[in-house]
Tab-separated table of C-alpha atoms in Angstrom:
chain	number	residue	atom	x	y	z
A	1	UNK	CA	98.264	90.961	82.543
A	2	UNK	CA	95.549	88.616	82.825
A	3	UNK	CA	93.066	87.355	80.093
A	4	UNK	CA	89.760	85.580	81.191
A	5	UNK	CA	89.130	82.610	78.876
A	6	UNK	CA	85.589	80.935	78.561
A	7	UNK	CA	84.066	77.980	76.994
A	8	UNK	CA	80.714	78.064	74.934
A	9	UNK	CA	77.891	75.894	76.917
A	10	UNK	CA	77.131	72.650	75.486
A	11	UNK	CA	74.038	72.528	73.390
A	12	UNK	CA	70.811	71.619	75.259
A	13	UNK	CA	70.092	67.961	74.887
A	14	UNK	CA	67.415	67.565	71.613
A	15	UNK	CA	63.779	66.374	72.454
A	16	UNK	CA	62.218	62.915	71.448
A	17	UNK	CA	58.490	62.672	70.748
A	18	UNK	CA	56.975	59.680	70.129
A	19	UNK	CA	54.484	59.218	66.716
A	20	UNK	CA	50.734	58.710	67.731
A	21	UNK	CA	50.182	54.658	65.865
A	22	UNK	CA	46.964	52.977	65.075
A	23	UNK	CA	45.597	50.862	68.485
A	24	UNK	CA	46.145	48.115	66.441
A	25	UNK	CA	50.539	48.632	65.748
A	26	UNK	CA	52.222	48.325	68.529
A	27	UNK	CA	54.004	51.035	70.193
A	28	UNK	CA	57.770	51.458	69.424
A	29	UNK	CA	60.555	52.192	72.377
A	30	UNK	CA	61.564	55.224	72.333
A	31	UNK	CA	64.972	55.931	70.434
A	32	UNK	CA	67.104	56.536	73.334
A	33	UNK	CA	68.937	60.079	73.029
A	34	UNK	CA	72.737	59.617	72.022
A	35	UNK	CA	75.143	60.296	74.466
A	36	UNK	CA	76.294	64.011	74.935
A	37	UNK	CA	80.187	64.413	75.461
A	38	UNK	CA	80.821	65.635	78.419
A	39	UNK	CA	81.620	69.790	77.557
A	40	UNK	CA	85.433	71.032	77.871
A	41	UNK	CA	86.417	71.973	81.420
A	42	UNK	CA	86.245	76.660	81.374
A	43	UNK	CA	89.995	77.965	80.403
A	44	UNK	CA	91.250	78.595	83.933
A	45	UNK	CA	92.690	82.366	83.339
A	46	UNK	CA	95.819	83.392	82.777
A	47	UNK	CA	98.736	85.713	81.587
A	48	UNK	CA	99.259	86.440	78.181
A	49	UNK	CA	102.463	85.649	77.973
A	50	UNK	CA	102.852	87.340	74.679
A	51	UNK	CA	102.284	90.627	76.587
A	52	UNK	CA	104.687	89.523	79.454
A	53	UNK	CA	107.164	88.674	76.732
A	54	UNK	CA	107.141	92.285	75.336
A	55	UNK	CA	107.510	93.735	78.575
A	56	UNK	CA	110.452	91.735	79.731
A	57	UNK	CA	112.199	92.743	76.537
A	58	UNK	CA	111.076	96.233	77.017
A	59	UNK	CA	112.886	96.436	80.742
A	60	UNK	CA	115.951	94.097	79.114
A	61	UNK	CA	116.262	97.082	76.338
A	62	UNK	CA	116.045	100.031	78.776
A	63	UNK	CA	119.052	98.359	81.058
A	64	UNK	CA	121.047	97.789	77.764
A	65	UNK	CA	119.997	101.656	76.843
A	66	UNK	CA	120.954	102.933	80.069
A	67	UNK	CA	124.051	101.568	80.320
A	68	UNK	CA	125.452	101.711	76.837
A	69	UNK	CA	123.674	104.685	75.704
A	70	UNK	CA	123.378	103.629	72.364
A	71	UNK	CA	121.126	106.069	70.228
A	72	UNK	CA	119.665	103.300	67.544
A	73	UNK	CA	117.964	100.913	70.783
A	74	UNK	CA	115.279	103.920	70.957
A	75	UNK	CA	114.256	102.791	66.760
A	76	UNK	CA	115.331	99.181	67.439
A	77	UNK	CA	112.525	98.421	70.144
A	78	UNK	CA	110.459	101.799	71.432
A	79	UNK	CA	110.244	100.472	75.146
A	80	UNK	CA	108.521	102.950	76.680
A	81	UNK	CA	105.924	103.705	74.435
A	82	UNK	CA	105.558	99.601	74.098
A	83	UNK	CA	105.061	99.456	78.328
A	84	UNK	CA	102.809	102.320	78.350
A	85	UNK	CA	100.693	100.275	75.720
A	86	UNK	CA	100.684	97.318	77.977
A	87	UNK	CA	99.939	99.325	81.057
A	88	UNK	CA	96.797	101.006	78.954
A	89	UNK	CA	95.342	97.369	78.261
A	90	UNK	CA	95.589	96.488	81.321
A	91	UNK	CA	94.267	99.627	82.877
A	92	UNK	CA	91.123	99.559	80.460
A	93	UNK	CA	90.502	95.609	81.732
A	94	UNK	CA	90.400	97.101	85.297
A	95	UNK	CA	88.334	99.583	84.777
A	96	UNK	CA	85.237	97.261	84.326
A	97	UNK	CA	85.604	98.115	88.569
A	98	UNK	CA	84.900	101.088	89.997
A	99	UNK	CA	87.430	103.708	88.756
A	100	UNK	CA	88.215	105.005	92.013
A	101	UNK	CA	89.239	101.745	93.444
A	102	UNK	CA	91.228	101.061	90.204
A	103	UNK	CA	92.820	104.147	91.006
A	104	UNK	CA	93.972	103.697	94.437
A	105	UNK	CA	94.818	100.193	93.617
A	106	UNK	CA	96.960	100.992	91.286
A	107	UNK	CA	98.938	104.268	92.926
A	108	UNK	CA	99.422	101.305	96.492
A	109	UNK	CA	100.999	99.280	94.350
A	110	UNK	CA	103.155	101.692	93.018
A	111	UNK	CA	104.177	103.647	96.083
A	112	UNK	CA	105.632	101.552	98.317
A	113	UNK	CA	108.522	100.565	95.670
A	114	UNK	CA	109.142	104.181	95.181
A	115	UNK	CA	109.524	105.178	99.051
A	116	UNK	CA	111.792	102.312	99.582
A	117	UNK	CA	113.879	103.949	96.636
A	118	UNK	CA	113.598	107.473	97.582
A	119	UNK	CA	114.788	106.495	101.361
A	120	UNK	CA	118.393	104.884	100.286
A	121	UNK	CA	118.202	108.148	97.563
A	122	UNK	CA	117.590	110.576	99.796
A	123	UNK	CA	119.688	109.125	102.416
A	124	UNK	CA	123.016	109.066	99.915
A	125	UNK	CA	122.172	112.559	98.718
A	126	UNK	CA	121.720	113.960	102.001
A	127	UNK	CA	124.935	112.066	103.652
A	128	UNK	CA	126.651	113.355	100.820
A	129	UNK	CA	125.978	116.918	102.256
A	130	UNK	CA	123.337	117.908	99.669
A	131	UNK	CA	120.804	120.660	101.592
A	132	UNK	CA	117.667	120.718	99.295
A	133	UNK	CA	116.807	124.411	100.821
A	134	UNK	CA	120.200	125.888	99.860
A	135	UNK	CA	120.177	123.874	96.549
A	136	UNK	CA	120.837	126.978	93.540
A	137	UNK	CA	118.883	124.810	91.052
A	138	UNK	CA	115.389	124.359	93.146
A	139	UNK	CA	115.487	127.180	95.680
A	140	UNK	CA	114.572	127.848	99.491
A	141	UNK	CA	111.663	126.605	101.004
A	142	UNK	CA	110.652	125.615	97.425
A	143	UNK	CA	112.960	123.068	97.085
A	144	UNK	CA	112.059	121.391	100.483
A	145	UNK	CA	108.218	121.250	99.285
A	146	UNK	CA	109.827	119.317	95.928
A	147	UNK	CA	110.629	116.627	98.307
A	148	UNK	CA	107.122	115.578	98.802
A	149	UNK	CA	107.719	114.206	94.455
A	150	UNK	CA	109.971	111.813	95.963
A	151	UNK	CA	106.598	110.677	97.879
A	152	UNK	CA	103.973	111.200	95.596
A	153	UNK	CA	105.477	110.984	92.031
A	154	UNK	CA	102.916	113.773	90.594
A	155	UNK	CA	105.792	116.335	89.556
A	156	UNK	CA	109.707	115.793	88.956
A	157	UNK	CA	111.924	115.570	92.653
A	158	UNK	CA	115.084	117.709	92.802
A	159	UNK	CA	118.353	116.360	92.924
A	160	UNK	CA	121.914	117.868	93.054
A	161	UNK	CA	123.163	118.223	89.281
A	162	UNK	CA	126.417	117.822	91.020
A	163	UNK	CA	127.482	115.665	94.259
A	164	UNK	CA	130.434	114.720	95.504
A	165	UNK	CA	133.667	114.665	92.829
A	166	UNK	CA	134.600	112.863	89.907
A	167	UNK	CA	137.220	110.372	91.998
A	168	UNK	CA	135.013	109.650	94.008
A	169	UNK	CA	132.923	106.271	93.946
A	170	UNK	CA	130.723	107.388	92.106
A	171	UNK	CA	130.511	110.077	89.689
A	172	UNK	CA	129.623	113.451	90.534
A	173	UNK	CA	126.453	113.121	88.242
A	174	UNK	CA	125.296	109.998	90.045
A	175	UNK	CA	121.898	111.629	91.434
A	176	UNK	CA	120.891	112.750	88.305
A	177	UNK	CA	121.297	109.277	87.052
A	178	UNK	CA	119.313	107.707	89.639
A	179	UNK	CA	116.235	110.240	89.523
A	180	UNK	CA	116.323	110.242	85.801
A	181	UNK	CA	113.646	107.372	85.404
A	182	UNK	CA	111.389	108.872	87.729
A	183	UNK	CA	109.705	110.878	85.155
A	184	UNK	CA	107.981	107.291	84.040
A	185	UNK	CA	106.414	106.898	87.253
A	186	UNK	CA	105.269	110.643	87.137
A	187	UNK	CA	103.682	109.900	83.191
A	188	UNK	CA	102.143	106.349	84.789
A	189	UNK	CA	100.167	108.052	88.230
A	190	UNK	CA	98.784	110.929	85.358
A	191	UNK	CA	98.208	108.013	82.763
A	192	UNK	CA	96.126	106.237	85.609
A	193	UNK	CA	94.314	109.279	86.922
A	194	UNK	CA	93.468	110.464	84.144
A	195	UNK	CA	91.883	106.960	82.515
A	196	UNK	CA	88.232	106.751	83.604
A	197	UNK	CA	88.151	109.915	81.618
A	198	UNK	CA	90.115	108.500	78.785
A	199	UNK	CA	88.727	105.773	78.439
A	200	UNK	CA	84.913	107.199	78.467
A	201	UNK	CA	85.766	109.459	75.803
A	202	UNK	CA	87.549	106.512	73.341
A	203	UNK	CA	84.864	104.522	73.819
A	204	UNK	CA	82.702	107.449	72.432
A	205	UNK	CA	84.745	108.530	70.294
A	206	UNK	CA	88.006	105.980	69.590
A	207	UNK	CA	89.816	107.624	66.553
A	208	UNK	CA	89.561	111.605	67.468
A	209	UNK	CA	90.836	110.199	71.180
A	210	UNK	CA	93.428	107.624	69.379
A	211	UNK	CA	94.975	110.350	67.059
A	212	UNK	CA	94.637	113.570	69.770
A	213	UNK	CA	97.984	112.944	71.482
A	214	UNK	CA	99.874	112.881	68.445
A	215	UNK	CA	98.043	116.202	67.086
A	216	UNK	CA	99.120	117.300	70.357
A	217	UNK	CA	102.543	116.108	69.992
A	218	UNK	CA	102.843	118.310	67.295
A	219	UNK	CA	101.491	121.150	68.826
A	220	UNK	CA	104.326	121.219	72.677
A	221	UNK	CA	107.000	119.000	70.918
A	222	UNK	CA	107.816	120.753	68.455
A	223	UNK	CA	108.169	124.257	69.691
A	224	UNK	CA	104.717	125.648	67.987
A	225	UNK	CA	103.808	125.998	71.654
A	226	UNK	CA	106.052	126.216	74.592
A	227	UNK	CA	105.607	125.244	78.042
A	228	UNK	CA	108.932	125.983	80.483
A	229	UNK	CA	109.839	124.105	83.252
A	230	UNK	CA	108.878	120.770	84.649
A	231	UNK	CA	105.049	121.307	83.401
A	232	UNK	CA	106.445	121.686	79.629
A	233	UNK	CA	107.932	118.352	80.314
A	234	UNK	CA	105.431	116.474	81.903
A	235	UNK	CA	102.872	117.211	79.162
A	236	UNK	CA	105.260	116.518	76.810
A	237	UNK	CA	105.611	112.895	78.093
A	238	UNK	CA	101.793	112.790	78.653
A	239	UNK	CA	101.505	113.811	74.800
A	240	UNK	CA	103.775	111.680	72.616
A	241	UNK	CA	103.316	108.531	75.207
A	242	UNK	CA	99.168	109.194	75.216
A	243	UNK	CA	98.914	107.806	72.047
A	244	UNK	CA	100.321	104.312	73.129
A	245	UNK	CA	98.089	104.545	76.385
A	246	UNK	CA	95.132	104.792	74.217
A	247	UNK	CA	96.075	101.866	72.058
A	248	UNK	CA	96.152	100.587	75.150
A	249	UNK	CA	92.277	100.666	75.012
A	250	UNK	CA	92.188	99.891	71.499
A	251	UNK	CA	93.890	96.573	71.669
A	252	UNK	CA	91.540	95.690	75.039
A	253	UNK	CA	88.704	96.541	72.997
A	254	UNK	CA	89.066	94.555	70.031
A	255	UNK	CA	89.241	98.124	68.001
A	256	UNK	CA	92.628	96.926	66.383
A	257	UNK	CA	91.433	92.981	65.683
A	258	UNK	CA	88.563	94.422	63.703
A	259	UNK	CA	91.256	96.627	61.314
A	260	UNK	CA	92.201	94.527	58.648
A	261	UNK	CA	95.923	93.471	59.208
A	262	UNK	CA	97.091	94.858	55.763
A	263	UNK	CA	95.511	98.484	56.451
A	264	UNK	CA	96.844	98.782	60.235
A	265	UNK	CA	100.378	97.730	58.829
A	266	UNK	CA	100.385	100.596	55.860
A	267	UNK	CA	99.299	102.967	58.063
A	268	UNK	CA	101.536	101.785	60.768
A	269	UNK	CA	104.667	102.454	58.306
A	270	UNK	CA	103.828	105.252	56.781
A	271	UNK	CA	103.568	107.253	60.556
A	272	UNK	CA	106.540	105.546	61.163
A	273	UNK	CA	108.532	106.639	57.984
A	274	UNK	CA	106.987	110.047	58.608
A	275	UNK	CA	108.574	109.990	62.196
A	276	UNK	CA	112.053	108.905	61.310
A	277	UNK	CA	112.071	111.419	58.120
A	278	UNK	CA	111.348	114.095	60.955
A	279	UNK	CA	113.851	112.868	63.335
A	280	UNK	CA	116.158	113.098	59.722
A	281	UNK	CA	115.999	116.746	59.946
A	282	UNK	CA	115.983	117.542	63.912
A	283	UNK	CA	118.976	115.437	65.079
A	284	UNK	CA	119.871	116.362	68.515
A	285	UNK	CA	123.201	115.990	70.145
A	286	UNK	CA	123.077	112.054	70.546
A	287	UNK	CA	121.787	111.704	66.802
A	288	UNK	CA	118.933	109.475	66.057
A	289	UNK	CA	118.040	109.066	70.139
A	290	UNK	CA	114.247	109.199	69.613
A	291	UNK	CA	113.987	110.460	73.073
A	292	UNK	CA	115.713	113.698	72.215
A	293	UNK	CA	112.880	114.729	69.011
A	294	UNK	CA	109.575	114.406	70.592
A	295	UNK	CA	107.656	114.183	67.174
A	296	UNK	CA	109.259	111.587	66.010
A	297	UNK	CA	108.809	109.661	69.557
A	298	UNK	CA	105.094	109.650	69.041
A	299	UNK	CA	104.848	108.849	65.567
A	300	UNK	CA	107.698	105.852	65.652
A	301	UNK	CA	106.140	104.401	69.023
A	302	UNK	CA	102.450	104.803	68.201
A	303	UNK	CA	103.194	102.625	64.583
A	304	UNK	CA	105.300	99.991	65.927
A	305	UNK	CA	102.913	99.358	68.917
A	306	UNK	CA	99.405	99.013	66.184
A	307	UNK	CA	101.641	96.289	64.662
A	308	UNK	CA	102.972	94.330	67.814
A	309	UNK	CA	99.425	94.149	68.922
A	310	UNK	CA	97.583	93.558	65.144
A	311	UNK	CA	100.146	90.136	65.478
A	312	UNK	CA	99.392	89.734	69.459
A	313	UNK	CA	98.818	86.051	69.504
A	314	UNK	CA	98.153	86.104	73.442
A	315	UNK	CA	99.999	82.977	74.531
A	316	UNK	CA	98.860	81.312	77.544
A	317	UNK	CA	102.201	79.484	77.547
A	318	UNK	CA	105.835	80.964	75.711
A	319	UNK	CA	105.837	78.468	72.731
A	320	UNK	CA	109.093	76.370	71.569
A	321	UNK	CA	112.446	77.763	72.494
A	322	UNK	CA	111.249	80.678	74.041
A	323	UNK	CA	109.549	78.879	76.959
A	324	UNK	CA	112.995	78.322	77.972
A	325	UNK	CA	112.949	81.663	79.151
A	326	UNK	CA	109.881	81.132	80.835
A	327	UNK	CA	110.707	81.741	84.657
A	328	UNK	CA	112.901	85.247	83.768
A	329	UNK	CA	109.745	86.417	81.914
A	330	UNK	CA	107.960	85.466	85.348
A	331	UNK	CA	110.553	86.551	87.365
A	332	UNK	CA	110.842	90.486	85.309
A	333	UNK	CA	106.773	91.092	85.236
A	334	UNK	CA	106.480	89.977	89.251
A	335	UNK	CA	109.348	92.803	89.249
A	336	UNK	CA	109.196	95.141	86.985
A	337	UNK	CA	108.894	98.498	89.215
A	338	UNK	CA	111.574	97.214	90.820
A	339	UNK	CA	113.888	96.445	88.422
A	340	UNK	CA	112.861	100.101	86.629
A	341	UNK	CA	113.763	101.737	89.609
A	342	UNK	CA	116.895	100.627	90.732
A	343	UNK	CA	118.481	99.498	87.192
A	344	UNK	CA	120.335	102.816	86.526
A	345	UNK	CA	121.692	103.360	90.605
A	346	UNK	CA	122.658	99.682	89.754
A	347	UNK	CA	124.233	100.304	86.865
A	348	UNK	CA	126.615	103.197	88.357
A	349	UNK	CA	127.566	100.642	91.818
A	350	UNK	CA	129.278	98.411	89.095
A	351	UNK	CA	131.456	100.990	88.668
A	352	UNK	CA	133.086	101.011	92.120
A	353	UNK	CA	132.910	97.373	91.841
A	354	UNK	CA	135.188	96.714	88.649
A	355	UNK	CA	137.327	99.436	89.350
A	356	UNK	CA	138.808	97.053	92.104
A	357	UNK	CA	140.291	94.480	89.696
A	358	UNK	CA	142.890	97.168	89.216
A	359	UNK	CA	144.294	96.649	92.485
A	360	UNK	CA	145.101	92.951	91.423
A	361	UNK	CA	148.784	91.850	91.342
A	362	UNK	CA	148.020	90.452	87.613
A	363	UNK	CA	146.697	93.996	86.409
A	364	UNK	CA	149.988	95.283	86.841
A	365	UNK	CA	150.956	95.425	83.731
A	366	UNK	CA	150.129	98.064	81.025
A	367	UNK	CA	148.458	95.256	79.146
A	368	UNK	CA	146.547	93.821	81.396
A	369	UNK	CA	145.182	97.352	82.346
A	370	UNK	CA	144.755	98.042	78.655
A	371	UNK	CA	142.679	94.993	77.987
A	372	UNK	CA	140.481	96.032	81.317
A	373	UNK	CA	139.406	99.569	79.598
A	374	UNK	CA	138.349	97.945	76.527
A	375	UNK	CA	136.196	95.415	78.078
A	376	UNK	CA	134.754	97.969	80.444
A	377	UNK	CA	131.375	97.860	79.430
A	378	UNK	CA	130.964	94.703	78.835
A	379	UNK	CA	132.181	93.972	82.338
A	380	UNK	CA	129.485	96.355	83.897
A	381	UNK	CA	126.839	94.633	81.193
A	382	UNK	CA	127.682	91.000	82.667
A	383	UNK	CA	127.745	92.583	86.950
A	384	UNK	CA	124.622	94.374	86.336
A	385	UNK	CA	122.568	91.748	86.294
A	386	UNK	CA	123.640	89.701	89.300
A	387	UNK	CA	123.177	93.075	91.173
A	388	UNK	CA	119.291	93.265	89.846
A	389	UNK	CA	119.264	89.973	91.081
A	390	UNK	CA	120.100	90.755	94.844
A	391	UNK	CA	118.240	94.004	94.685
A	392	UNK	CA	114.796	91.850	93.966
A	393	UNK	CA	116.009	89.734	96.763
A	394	UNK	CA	116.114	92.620	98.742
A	395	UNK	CA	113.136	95.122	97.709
A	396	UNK	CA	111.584	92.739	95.307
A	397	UNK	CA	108.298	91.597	98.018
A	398	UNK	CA	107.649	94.959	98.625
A	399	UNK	CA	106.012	94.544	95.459
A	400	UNK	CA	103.772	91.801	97.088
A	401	UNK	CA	102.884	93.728	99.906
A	402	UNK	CA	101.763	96.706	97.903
A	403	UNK	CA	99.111	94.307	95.962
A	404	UNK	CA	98.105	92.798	99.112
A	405	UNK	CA	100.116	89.624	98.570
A	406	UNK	CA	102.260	87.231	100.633
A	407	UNK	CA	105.905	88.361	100.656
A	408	UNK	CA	107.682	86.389	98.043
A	409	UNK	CA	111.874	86.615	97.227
A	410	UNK	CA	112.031	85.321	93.824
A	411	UNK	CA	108.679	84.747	92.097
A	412	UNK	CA	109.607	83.630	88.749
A	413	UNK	CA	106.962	81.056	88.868
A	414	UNK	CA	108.695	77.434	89.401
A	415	UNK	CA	106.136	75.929	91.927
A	416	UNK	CA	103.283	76.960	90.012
A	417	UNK	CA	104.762	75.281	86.916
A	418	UNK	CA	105.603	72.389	88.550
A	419	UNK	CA	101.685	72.083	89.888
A	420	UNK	CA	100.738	72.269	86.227
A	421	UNK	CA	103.136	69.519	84.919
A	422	UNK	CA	102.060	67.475	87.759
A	423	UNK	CA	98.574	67.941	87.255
A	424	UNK	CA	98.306	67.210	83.571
């Protein structure tokens, strides 16, 4: 996200007049005006890197989530709601354009990604002898018109609950795995579509449009009100994540700068404590996985993101020892649909890959094998990464061509560093 940075004009140069004297006095010189220094070159502008850092380590935290599945990362660090935040600033900074070019903008960049995804999908479901039309679980001719999701994320796609077997290479569950994050790109194109109107009414009125998702939260996620299907789910998502879209706004705005830090932070903790004593009393069947108790969700997200952005200190450059991480914060917000969509499909091919090292004459033994199952997951932790890697070499510049950009492999910013070392 981008930040325009200005400099305040110099101050116009002050006026000498000169004294009327007596004929008889001479006339002075004229004090000559004192030299102006020259005014401060405009702030060329530039990422917040503050808000690129909190995105990278929202994407780091889903991989880790994904593959470990461990219930506590969804209280730890709240990624989702944190990148729908981030995507709601941003959004609000656009919209100073005409909305329906903002729009469409932002639904090319994000469809090209997704059909290169859906086509190797689609392709391994269907050469796995998956038949959408006979499929129990979406139906007939039904299930063929689902497809079109897979195109246009504006509902959720079908997949087999089931393909192939459980010896196989992959599991039988692998589908569901790799449509699972889908629904995020299904929230975002609503969350976009739906901002001009948004965004009109918080700027008309910001707290009733702040607060309204969570009221709303309360109202479809916690069974007051139920909505089956796919459409109970999708305004689900669009309720407990439309409070972080809006602060979104808020944090664009300047709403949140102008809240004393001491009253956004109380309030921030209380919601929160109010969320986790919820979750508390409506564990699901992973425990304290936020994602499972919707309430909670809203309240936990929407409190931790008022206090990442009350301390935003938007960075033009990652300060001290974190700039050492400078071109992988680069490299993950140049990527990030990329990485989001292909991180869990990645996660299950490491699978097939460390399953190999059995076959080794040195994993013969039943220690060796032993010592392989324990360090499993930390195998497939340490291979998934190398295989994001190669995937952004691979479907990273569609990315580029969807904003309009020249194809680039790995843009993690080096050569536009080194331009800036070089010129100062």
């Amino acid at each position: 996200m981008t930040h325009g940075y200005t400099t305040g004009t110099p101050e116009s140069t002050p006026s000498y007049g000169i004294p009327q004297q007596r004929a008889a006095e001479p006339v002075p010189a004229p004090t000559p005006a004192p030299a102006q220094a020259p005014a401060p070159a405009p702030k060329k502008p530039g990422r917040d890197r503050y808000l690129d850092l909190l995105r990278s380590i929202a994407l780091v935290r889903v991989v880790v989530y994904h593959l470990f599945g461990w219930a506590w990362l969804t209280v730890l660090f709240p990624s989702m709601g944190v990148m729908f935040a981030l995507a709601g600033s941003l959004m609000a900074r656009s919209l100073n354009r005409p909305a329906f070019s903002v729009i469409r903008s932002r639904v090319r960049r994000l469809l090209p990604p997704l059909w290169a995804f859906s086509a190797a999908a689609l392709t391994l479901m269907f050469a796995g002898g998956w038949n959408p039309v006979k499929d129990p679980d979406n139906g007939g001719t039904w299930g063929l018109v689902k497809l079109i999701d897979y195109v246009v994320p504006v509902g959720a796609p079908p997949f087999p609950w089931h393909l192939g077997s459980k010896s196989g290479l992959l599991e039988d569950t692998w589908a569901v795995q790799a449509a699972g994050p889908l629904w995020y790109l299904r929230a975002y194109l609503w969350f976009v579509v739906a901002s001009p109107l948004l965004l009109w009414a918080f700027r008309r009125f910001p707290w009733p449009t702040l607060l309204a998702p969570l009221g709303l939260t309360a109202i479809v996620g916690t069974g007051i009100v139920t909505i089956p299907g796919e459409t109970g789910n999708a305004v689900s998502d669009f309720a407990v994540y439309g409070g972080c879209w809006v602060l979104g706004f808020a944090h664009h705005d300047g709403l949140l700068a102008r809240i004393p830090r001491y009253v956004a932070v109380s309030c921030s903790a209380l919601l929160m404590a109010f969320g986790l004593w919820w979750a508390s009393g409506h564990l699901g069947p992973d425990g304290w996985d936020l994602n499972d108790i919707p309430l909670a969700q809203a309240c936990w997200s929407f409190g931790f993101v008022v206090i990442l952005l009350q301390y935003s200190p938007s960075w033009q450059e990652l300060p001290g020892r974190l700039a050492r991480w400078d071109k992988l914060v680069t490299l993950s917000n140049n990527r990030a649909v990329t990485i989001y969509l292909w991180h869990n499909f990645l996660i299950m091919a490491t699978v097939p890959i460390i399953d190999q090292a059995y076959n080794l004459p040195f994993m013969q033994s039943d220690r060796a094998v032993a010592a392989l199952d324990t360090s499993y997951m930390v195998w497939m932790f340490f291979l998934v990464w190398p295989l994001i890697g190669l995937t952004i070499l691979a479907f990273g510049w569609i990315e580029d061509i969807a904003a309009k950009r020249s194809p680039r492999l790995w843009p993690n910013g080096a050569k536009r560093g080194a331009g800036r070392r070089q010129a100062a």
